[in-house]
Short mmCIF file of N, CA and C in Angstrom, two decimals:
data_model
loop_
_atom_site.label_atom_id
_atom_site.label_comp_id
_atom_site.label_asym_id
_atom_site.label_seq_id
_atom_site.Cartn_x
_atom_site.Cartn_y
_atom_site.Cartn_z
N MET A 1 0.82 -1.23 0.06
CA MET A 1 -0.02 -0.01 0.03
C MET A 1 0.82 1.28 -0.05
N ASP A 2 2.06 1.15 0.62
CA ASP A 2 2.97 2.28 0.65
C ASP A 2 3.31 2.68 -0.76
N THR A 3 3.59 1.77 -1.68
CA THR A 3 3.95 2.05 -2.99
C THR A 3 2.85 2.65 -3.80
N ILE A 4 1.62 2.06 -3.63
CA ILE A 4 0.46 2.69 -4.25
C ILE A 4 0.19 4.09 -3.89
N TRP A 5 0.20 4.41 -2.62
CA TRP A 5 -0.07 5.82 -2.27
C TRP A 5 1.04 6.73 -2.65
N SER A 6 2.31 6.18 -2.68
CA SER A 6 3.42 7.05 -3.07
C SER A 6 3.49 7.30 -4.56
N CYS A 7 3.42 6.27 -5.36
CA CYS A 7 3.49 6.36 -6.86
C CYS A 7 2.20 6.98 -7.34
N GLY A 8 1.08 6.67 -6.83
CA GLY A 8 -0.22 7.15 -7.36
C GLY A 8 -0.43 8.62 -6.93
N PHE A 9 -0.09 9.00 -5.71
CA PHE A 9 -0.59 10.32 -5.23
C PHE A 9 0.49 11.07 -4.65
N GLY A 10 1.74 10.64 -4.70
CA GLY A 10 2.80 11.44 -4.17
C GLY A 10 2.85 11.60 -2.61
N LEU A 11 2.23 10.68 -1.85
CA LEU A 11 2.28 10.76 -0.48
C LEU A 11 3.43 9.98 0.09
N ASP A 12 4.17 10.66 1.03
CA ASP A 12 5.29 10.00 1.63
C ASP A 12 4.86 9.36 2.95
N THR A 13 4.21 8.24 2.88
CA THR A 13 3.71 7.62 4.10
C THR A 13 4.73 6.45 4.41
N ASP A 14 5.01 6.26 5.67
CA ASP A 14 5.99 5.25 6.02
C ASP A 14 5.12 4.09 6.75
N MET A 15 4.39 3.44 5.85
CA MET A 15 3.47 2.42 6.37
C MET A 15 4.27 1.14 6.88
N GLN A 16 5.48 0.98 6.35
CA GLN A 16 6.25 -0.20 6.86
C GLN A 16 6.58 -0.04 8.30
N ASN A 17 6.87 1.15 8.75
CA ASN A 17 7.31 1.34 10.14
C ASN A 17 6.14 1.92 11.07
N ASN A 18 5.16 2.56 10.43
CA ASN A 18 4.03 3.12 11.15
C ASN A 18 2.74 2.32 10.81
N VAL A 19 2.41 1.40 11.66
CA VAL A 19 1.22 0.48 11.43
C VAL A 19 -0.05 1.36 11.75
N ASN A 20 0.04 2.47 12.38
CA ASN A 20 -1.22 3.28 12.71
C ASN A 20 -1.35 4.36 11.70
N ASP A 21 -0.77 4.36 10.54
CA ASP A 21 -0.96 5.28 9.53
C ASP A 21 -2.34 5.28 9.02
N PRO A 22 -3.13 6.48 8.97
CA PRO A 22 -4.50 6.42 8.68
C PRO A 22 -4.72 5.93 7.26
N TYR A 23 -3.84 6.16 6.29
CA TYR A 23 -4.07 5.72 4.94
C TYR A 23 -4.00 4.12 4.88
N LEU A 24 -3.05 3.57 5.70
CA LEU A 24 -3.03 2.13 5.79
C LEU A 24 -4.24 1.51 6.45
N LEU A 25 -4.62 2.12 7.61
CA LEU A 25 -5.82 1.57 8.36
C LEU A 25 -7.05 1.60 7.47
N HIS A 26 -7.26 2.76 6.72
CA HIS A 26 -8.47 2.86 5.98
C HIS A 26 -8.41 2.03 4.72
N SER A 27 -7.26 1.80 4.13
CA SER A 27 -7.11 0.82 3.06
C SER A 27 -7.43 -0.62 3.46
N GLN A 28 -6.88 -0.93 4.63
CA GLN A 28 -7.15 -2.27 5.16
C GLN A 28 -8.67 -2.52 5.36
N ARG A 29 -9.33 -1.50 6.00
CA ARG A 29 -10.72 -1.63 6.29
C ARG A 29 -11.51 -1.59 4.91
N PHE A 30 -11.03 -0.93 3.95
CA PHE A 30 -11.68 -0.96 2.61
C PHE A 30 -11.77 -2.36 2.06
N PHE A 31 -10.65 -3.10 2.16
CA PHE A 31 -10.58 -4.42 1.55
C PHE A 31 -11.05 -5.49 2.60
N SER A 32 -11.32 -5.22 3.87
CA SER A 32 -11.70 -6.23 4.75
C SER A 32 -13.10 -6.67 4.45
N GLN A 33 -13.41 -7.92 4.84
CA GLN A 33 -14.74 -8.47 4.55
C GLN A 33 -15.63 -8.22 5.86
N ASP A 34 -16.56 -7.29 5.80
CA ASP A 34 -17.47 -7.19 6.93
C ASP A 34 -18.73 -7.93 6.61
N LYS A 35 -19.53 -8.13 7.69
CA LYS A 35 -20.69 -8.95 7.52
C LYS A 35 -21.74 -8.34 6.64
N ILE A 36 -21.96 -7.14 6.69
CA ILE A 36 -23.04 -6.39 5.88
C ILE A 36 -22.67 -6.44 4.42
N ARG A 37 -21.35 -6.21 4.07
CA ARG A 37 -20.94 -6.21 2.70
C ARG A 37 -20.97 -7.61 2.15
N ARG A 38 -20.54 -8.64 2.94
CA ARG A 38 -20.68 -10.01 2.48
C ARG A 38 -22.05 -10.41 2.30
N SER A 39 -23.05 -10.06 3.22
CA SER A 39 -24.35 -10.48 3.08
C SER A 39 -25.00 -9.88 1.86
N ILE A 40 -24.76 -8.59 1.70
CA ILE A 40 -25.38 -7.98 0.50
C ILE A 40 -24.71 -8.55 -0.83
N PHE A 41 -23.48 -8.87 -0.85
CA PHE A 41 -22.87 -9.51 -2.01
C PHE A 41 -23.56 -10.90 -2.30
N ILE A 42 -23.76 -11.72 -1.24
CA ILE A 42 -24.41 -12.97 -1.48
C ILE A 42 -25.85 -12.80 -1.96
N LEU A 43 -26.63 -11.87 -1.41
CA LEU A 43 -27.91 -11.62 -1.77
C LEU A 43 -28.01 -11.14 -3.25
N ASN A 44 -27.01 -10.30 -3.63
CA ASN A 44 -26.92 -9.82 -4.95
C ASN A 44 -26.64 -10.92 -5.97
N ARG A 45 -25.88 -11.90 -5.61
CA ARG A 45 -25.62 -13.07 -6.51
C ARG A 45 -26.76 -14.01 -6.49
N LEU A 46 -27.50 -14.19 -5.44
CA LEU A 46 -28.65 -15.11 -5.40
C LEU A 46 -29.86 -14.58 -6.07
N ILE A 47 -30.17 -13.29 -5.80
CA ILE A 47 -31.35 -12.72 -6.38
C ILE A 47 -30.90 -11.51 -7.22
N VAL A 48 -30.56 -11.80 -8.44
CA VAL A 48 -30.02 -10.78 -9.37
C VAL A 48 -31.00 -9.67 -9.73
N GLU A 49 -32.28 -10.05 -9.75
CA GLU A 49 -33.37 -9.08 -10.09
C GLU A 49 -33.42 -7.86 -9.06
N LEU A 50 -32.99 -8.14 -7.87
CA LEU A 50 -33.05 -7.13 -6.80
C LEU A 50 -31.70 -6.39 -6.58
N ARG A 51 -30.82 -6.40 -7.60
CA ARG A 51 -29.54 -5.86 -7.51
C ARG A 51 -29.60 -4.38 -7.07
N LYS A 52 -30.47 -3.59 -7.75
CA LYS A 52 -30.58 -2.18 -7.37
C LYS A 52 -31.03 -2.01 -5.97
N VAL A 53 -31.91 -2.89 -5.44
CA VAL A 53 -32.35 -2.81 -4.08
C VAL A 53 -31.21 -3.01 -3.14
N TRP A 54 -30.28 -4.03 -3.38
CA TRP A 54 -29.28 -4.34 -2.52
C TRP A 54 -28.25 -3.21 -2.52
N LEU A 55 -27.99 -2.65 -3.66
CA LEU A 55 -26.98 -1.58 -3.72
C LEU A 55 -27.61 -0.31 -3.04
N SER A 56 -28.84 -0.09 -3.19
CA SER A 56 -29.49 1.04 -2.46
C SER A 56 -29.46 0.86 -0.93
N ILE A 57 -29.61 -0.32 -0.50
CA ILE A 57 -29.50 -0.57 0.93
C ILE A 57 -28.06 -0.35 1.40
N PHE A 58 -27.19 -0.81 0.76
CA PHE A 58 -25.69 -0.56 1.06
C PHE A 58 -25.41 0.89 1.07
N GLN A 59 -25.86 1.63 0.06
CA GLN A 59 -25.56 3.11 0.06
C GLN A 59 -26.31 3.86 1.16
N LEU A 60 -27.48 3.35 1.40
CA LEU A 60 -28.33 3.98 2.51
C LEU A 60 -27.64 3.78 3.95
N LEU A 61 -27.08 2.62 4.08
CA LEU A 61 -26.38 2.35 5.37
C LEU A 61 -25.21 3.31 5.44
N GLY A 62 -24.48 3.54 4.37
CA GLY A 62 -23.40 4.46 4.39
C GLY A 62 -23.81 5.90 4.66
N ILE A 63 -24.98 6.30 4.15
CA ILE A 63 -25.52 7.64 4.36
C ILE A 63 -25.91 7.83 5.86
N ILE A 64 -26.51 6.78 6.34
CA ILE A 64 -26.97 6.74 7.86
C ILE A 64 -25.75 6.87 8.66
N ARG A 65 -24.69 6.13 8.42
CA ARG A 65 -23.44 6.19 9.23
C ARG A 65 -22.85 7.52 9.11
N TYR A 66 -22.76 8.10 7.90
CA TYR A 66 -22.20 9.49 7.75
C TYR A 66 -23.06 10.53 8.56
N TRP A 67 -24.42 10.42 8.45
CA TRP A 67 -25.20 11.39 9.12
C TRP A 67 -25.15 11.29 10.65
N LEU A 68 -25.11 9.99 11.08
CA LEU A 68 -24.98 9.88 12.60
C LEU A 68 -23.64 10.41 13.08
N ARG A 69 -22.52 10.18 12.33
CA ARG A 69 -21.22 10.65 12.71
C ARG A 69 -21.10 12.21 12.69
N ARG A 70 -21.81 12.80 11.76
CA ARG A 70 -21.64 14.13 11.49
C ARG A 70 -22.60 14.99 12.54
N TYR A 71 -23.82 14.52 12.76
CA TYR A 71 -24.73 15.36 13.55
C TYR A 71 -24.83 14.92 14.98
N ILE A 72 -24.46 13.75 15.40
CA ILE A 72 -24.40 13.29 16.72
C ILE A 72 -22.97 12.99 17.12
N PRO A 73 -22.29 13.96 17.71
CA PRO A 73 -20.90 13.75 17.95
C PRO A 73 -20.49 12.55 18.78
N VAL A 74 -21.36 12.09 19.68
CA VAL A 74 -21.06 10.92 20.53
C VAL A 74 -20.79 9.74 19.73
N THR A 75 -21.45 9.61 18.55
CA THR A 75 -21.42 8.39 17.70
C THR A 75 -19.98 8.22 16.98
N LYS A 76 -19.20 9.30 17.00
CA LYS A 76 -17.90 9.15 16.34
C LYS A 76 -16.95 8.05 16.99
N TRP A 77 -17.21 7.84 18.32
CA TRP A 77 -16.43 6.87 19.01
C TRP A 77 -17.13 5.43 18.83
N LEU A 78 -18.29 5.44 18.46
CA LEU A 78 -19.14 4.09 18.37
C LEU A 78 -19.16 3.65 16.87
N ILE A 79 -19.22 4.51 15.93
CA ILE A 79 -19.35 4.17 14.55
C ILE A 79 -18.16 4.58 13.72
N ASN A 80 -17.59 3.66 13.07
CA ASN A 80 -16.37 4.04 12.22
C ASN A 80 -16.83 4.64 10.93
N GLU A 81 -15.96 5.52 10.35
CA GLU A 81 -16.33 6.15 9.17
C GLU A 81 -16.11 5.15 7.97
N ASN A 82 -16.98 5.21 6.90
CA ASN A 82 -16.93 4.36 5.86
C ASN A 82 -15.47 4.64 5.23
N PRO A 83 -14.74 3.48 4.98
CA PRO A 83 -13.40 3.78 4.39
C PRO A 83 -13.39 4.34 2.98
N ALA A 84 -14.39 3.99 2.11
CA ALA A 84 -14.52 4.48 0.85
C ALA A 84 -14.79 5.99 0.87
N THR A 85 -15.63 6.40 1.75
CA THR A 85 -15.92 7.85 1.89
C THR A 85 -14.74 8.60 2.41
N TRP A 86 -13.95 8.06 3.29
CA TRP A 86 -12.66 8.68 3.77
C TRP A 86 -11.65 8.76 2.68
N ILE A 87 -11.55 7.77 1.87
CA ILE A 87 -10.54 7.81 0.76
C ILE A 87 -11.00 8.85 -0.32
N MET A 88 -12.29 8.92 -0.58
CA MET A 88 -12.76 9.93 -1.53
C MET A 88 -12.60 11.37 -1.03
N LYS A 89 -12.80 11.51 0.27
CA LYS A 89 -12.59 12.81 0.94
C LYS A 89 -11.14 13.20 0.81
N GLN A 90 -10.22 12.27 1.12
CA GLN A 90 -8.83 12.53 0.98
C GLN A 90 -8.37 12.81 -0.46
N ALA A 91 -9.00 12.06 -1.45
CA ALA A 91 -8.79 12.32 -2.82
C ALA A 91 -9.08 13.72 -3.23
N ASN A 92 -10.23 14.09 -2.85
CA ASN A 92 -10.67 15.54 -3.17
C ASN A 92 -9.79 16.59 -2.51
N GLU A 93 -9.36 16.31 -1.29
CA GLU A 93 -8.47 17.32 -0.71
C GLU A 93 -7.07 17.29 -1.34
N MET A 94 -6.59 16.12 -1.84
CA MET A 94 -5.31 16.07 -2.52
C MET A 94 -5.44 16.84 -3.84
N ILE A 95 -6.58 16.59 -4.55
CA ILE A 95 -6.67 17.39 -5.84
C ILE A 95 -6.72 18.87 -5.65
N GLU A 96 -7.48 19.32 -4.66
CA GLU A 96 -7.51 20.76 -4.37
C GLU A 96 -6.22 21.35 -4.00
N LYS A 97 -5.45 20.53 -3.10
CA LYS A 97 -4.12 21.05 -2.72
C LYS A 97 -3.16 21.17 -4.00
N ARG A 98 -3.29 20.15 -4.82
CA ARG A 98 -2.43 20.11 -6.04
C ARG A 98 -2.83 21.27 -7.00
N LYS A 99 -4.07 21.61 -7.03
CA LYS A 99 -4.56 22.71 -7.94
C LYS A 99 -4.03 24.01 -7.37
N GLN A 100 -4.01 24.16 -6.05
CA GLN A 100 -3.47 25.42 -5.42
C GLN A 100 -1.99 25.50 -5.58
N ILE A 101 -1.30 24.42 -5.39
CA ILE A 101 0.20 24.41 -5.46
C ILE A 101 0.67 24.59 -6.98
N GLY A 102 -0.04 24.06 -7.85
CA GLY A 102 0.34 24.00 -9.22
C GLY A 102 1.16 22.77 -9.58
N HIS A 103 1.98 22.85 -10.52
CA HIS A 103 2.81 21.69 -10.97
C HIS A 103 3.90 21.44 -10.00
N THR A 104 4.07 20.12 -9.55
CA THR A 104 5.06 19.77 -8.63
C THR A 104 6.17 19.21 -9.41
N HIS A 105 7.32 19.01 -8.75
CA HIS A 105 8.50 18.35 -9.50
C HIS A 105 8.33 16.88 -9.46
N ARG A 106 7.49 16.36 -8.62
CA ARG A 106 7.26 14.90 -8.53
C ARG A 106 6.21 14.52 -9.46
N THR A 107 6.56 13.54 -10.41
CA THR A 107 5.65 13.10 -11.36
C THR A 107 4.95 11.77 -10.81
N ASP A 108 3.74 11.89 -10.49
CA ASP A 108 3.00 10.71 -10.08
C ASP A 108 1.64 10.64 -10.87
N LEU A 109 0.79 9.65 -10.66
CA LEU A 109 -0.37 9.48 -11.35
C LEU A 109 -1.32 10.66 -11.11
N LEU A 110 -1.42 11.19 -9.91
CA LEU A 110 -2.31 12.25 -9.76
C LEU A 110 -1.90 13.51 -10.53
N GLN A 111 -0.53 13.85 -10.52
CA GLN A 111 -0.08 14.94 -11.31
C GLN A 111 -0.37 14.71 -12.84
N LEU A 112 -0.20 13.58 -13.40
CA LEU A 112 -0.49 13.34 -14.71
C LEU A 112 -1.92 13.51 -15.10
N MET A 113 -2.78 13.04 -14.13
CA MET A 113 -4.26 13.33 -14.41
C MET A 113 -4.62 14.75 -14.30
N LEU A 114 -3.96 15.45 -13.31
CA LEU A 114 -4.25 16.88 -13.22
C LEU A 114 -3.76 17.71 -14.39
N ASP A 115 -2.64 17.22 -14.96
CA ASP A 115 -2.19 17.96 -16.23
C ASP A 115 -3.15 17.80 -17.36
N SER A 116 -3.97 16.86 -17.35
CA SER A 116 -4.91 16.64 -18.48
C SER A 116 -6.36 16.91 -18.01
N ILE A 117 -6.55 17.76 -17.03
CA ILE A 117 -7.91 17.99 -16.49
C ILE A 117 -8.57 19.02 -17.43
N SER A 118 -9.90 18.94 -17.44
CA SER A 118 -10.73 19.78 -18.24
C SER A 118 -12.01 19.99 -17.49
N ASP A 119 -12.64 21.21 -17.62
CA ASP A 119 -13.91 21.56 -16.95
C ASP A 119 -15.04 21.23 -17.83
N GLU A 120 -14.89 20.80 -19.06
CA GLU A 120 -15.94 20.63 -19.98
C GLU A 120 -16.71 19.37 -19.64
N ASP A 121 -18.00 19.40 -19.90
CA ASP A 121 -18.84 18.26 -19.62
C ASP A 121 -18.61 17.16 -20.73
N PHE A 122 -18.49 17.53 -21.89
CA PHE A 122 -18.17 16.64 -22.96
C PHE A 122 -16.87 16.98 -23.56
N ILE A 123 -15.93 16.05 -23.66
CA ILE A 123 -14.59 16.31 -24.12
C ILE A 123 -14.42 15.77 -25.45
N HIS A 124 -13.94 16.58 -26.41
CA HIS A 124 -13.78 16.11 -27.80
C HIS A 124 -12.21 16.10 -28.01
N ASP A 125 -11.79 14.94 -28.59
CA ASP A 125 -10.40 14.81 -28.95
C ASP A 125 -10.08 15.66 -30.16
N HIS A 126 -8.93 16.37 -30.07
CA HIS A 126 -8.52 17.14 -31.29
C HIS A 126 -7.07 16.94 -31.47
N GLN A 127 -6.61 17.28 -32.65
CA GLN A 127 -5.23 17.10 -33.03
C GLN A 127 -4.34 18.13 -32.34
N SER A 128 -3.12 17.71 -32.00
CA SER A 128 -2.21 18.59 -31.32
C SER A 128 -1.74 19.71 -32.34
N PRO A 129 -1.13 20.73 -31.81
CA PRO A 129 -0.67 21.79 -32.75
C PRO A 129 0.32 21.35 -33.77
N SER A 130 1.07 20.31 -33.56
CA SER A 130 2.05 19.99 -34.63
C SER A 130 1.25 19.26 -35.70
N GLU A 131 1.66 19.61 -36.94
CA GLU A 131 0.94 19.09 -38.08
C GLU A 131 1.57 17.77 -38.54
N LYS A 132 0.85 17.07 -39.33
CA LYS A 132 1.35 15.79 -39.89
C LYS A 132 2.40 16.01 -40.94
N SER A 133 3.48 15.31 -40.85
CA SER A 133 4.62 15.47 -41.85
C SER A 133 4.34 14.56 -42.97
N ASP A 134 4.53 15.02 -44.20
CA ASP A 134 4.33 14.20 -45.38
C ASP A 134 5.43 13.18 -45.48
N ASP A 135 6.59 13.52 -45.02
CA ASP A 135 7.74 12.59 -45.11
C ASP A 135 7.70 11.35 -44.27
N THR A 136 7.27 11.50 -43.09
CA THR A 136 7.29 10.36 -42.17
C THR A 136 6.01 9.50 -42.11
N GLU A 137 4.94 10.16 -42.64
CA GLU A 137 3.58 9.50 -42.57
C GLU A 137 3.16 9.08 -41.12
N VAL A 138 3.63 9.85 -40.13
CA VAL A 138 3.28 9.64 -38.71
C VAL A 138 2.18 10.65 -38.33
N GLU A 139 1.08 10.24 -37.82
CA GLU A 139 0.04 11.15 -37.48
C GLU A 139 0.42 11.80 -36.11
N ALA A 140 -0.13 13.00 -35.95
CA ALA A 140 0.08 13.75 -34.77
C ALA A 140 -0.70 13.12 -33.67
N PRO A 141 -0.23 13.15 -32.40
CA PRO A 141 -1.03 12.45 -31.37
C PRO A 141 -2.25 13.25 -30.96
N LEU A 142 -3.20 12.55 -30.44
CA LEU A 142 -4.46 13.24 -29.98
C LEU A 142 -4.21 13.79 -28.56
N ILE A 143 -4.79 15.00 -28.31
CA ILE A 143 -4.76 15.52 -26.97
C ILE A 143 -6.03 15.16 -26.25
N ARG A 144 -5.88 14.54 -25.12
CA ARG A 144 -7.15 14.04 -24.33
C ARG A 144 -7.14 14.72 -23.02
N LYS A 145 -8.34 15.09 -22.62
CA LYS A 145 -8.56 15.74 -21.33
C LYS A 145 -9.51 14.86 -20.44
N ILE A 146 -9.44 15.02 -19.10
CA ILE A 146 -10.35 14.34 -18.26
C ILE A 146 -10.97 15.31 -17.27
N THR A 147 -12.02 14.96 -16.59
CA THR A 147 -12.70 15.79 -15.64
C THR A 147 -12.25 15.48 -14.18
N LYS A 148 -12.65 16.35 -13.30
CA LYS A 148 -12.25 16.13 -11.87
C LYS A 148 -12.98 14.90 -11.32
N HIS A 149 -14.18 14.58 -11.73
CA HIS A 149 -14.84 13.44 -11.20
C HIS A 149 -14.12 12.17 -11.71
N GLU A 150 -13.57 12.20 -12.90
CA GLU A 150 -12.89 10.99 -13.42
C GLU A 150 -11.58 10.85 -12.67
N ILE A 151 -10.97 11.90 -12.28
CA ILE A 151 -9.69 11.75 -11.50
C ILE A 151 -10.09 11.19 -10.05
N SER A 152 -11.13 11.55 -9.43
CA SER A 152 -11.58 10.99 -8.20
C SER A 152 -11.82 9.53 -8.26
N ALA A 153 -12.52 9.16 -9.39
CA ALA A 153 -12.80 7.75 -9.51
C ALA A 153 -11.64 6.92 -9.78
N ASN A 154 -10.65 7.51 -10.51
CA ASN A 154 -9.39 6.77 -10.75
C ASN A 154 -8.57 6.67 -9.52
N ILE A 155 -8.65 7.58 -8.63
CA ILE A 155 -7.97 7.38 -7.34
C ILE A 155 -8.48 6.30 -6.55
N VAL A 156 -9.80 6.22 -6.40
CA VAL A 156 -10.40 5.01 -5.75
C VAL A 156 -10.06 3.77 -6.38
N LEU A 157 -10.16 3.62 -7.69
CA LEU A 157 -9.84 2.40 -8.45
C LEU A 157 -8.36 2.04 -8.23
N PHE A 158 -7.47 3.03 -8.28
CA PHE A 158 -6.04 2.83 -8.11
C PHE A 158 -5.64 2.33 -6.81
N SER A 159 -6.39 2.81 -5.74
CA SER A 159 -6.02 2.44 -4.40
C SER A 159 -6.62 1.03 -4.03
N GLU A 160 -7.55 0.61 -4.86
CA GLU A 160 -8.16 -0.78 -4.71
C GLU A 160 -7.00 -1.74 -5.13
#
């Protein structure tokens, strides 16, 4: 996990020596098999027609957990935060920090994605400014952009 967080997002975490690192703990909880997730997965496989219902129940439980932790302070000690929510929150904070800082000297996955970010809802590929040479018959590369939501989704997928 240390390599993933370091190469993917430029975080210098020392997970090998610090077993209480929050990124390590939430990553482990994200991959752990809890009873609710396992039950919904089994129900999803057994009764495929109710797939949307099972996913809605799982999301609703996450919303209830978030609401309880946010509005009733005593529950922070009783109810753990959803690890996927925590990772997404950290991802959004990392993206905002990188936007404020600008380009860093460290090249990681997050920096590469931020270099290709676009605010457009629909992104059209277009040719780069360099033109096609008649001598080499090599086409100019396409310039592709991605949105902030795609970056956040890639962070979650990469950390899995």
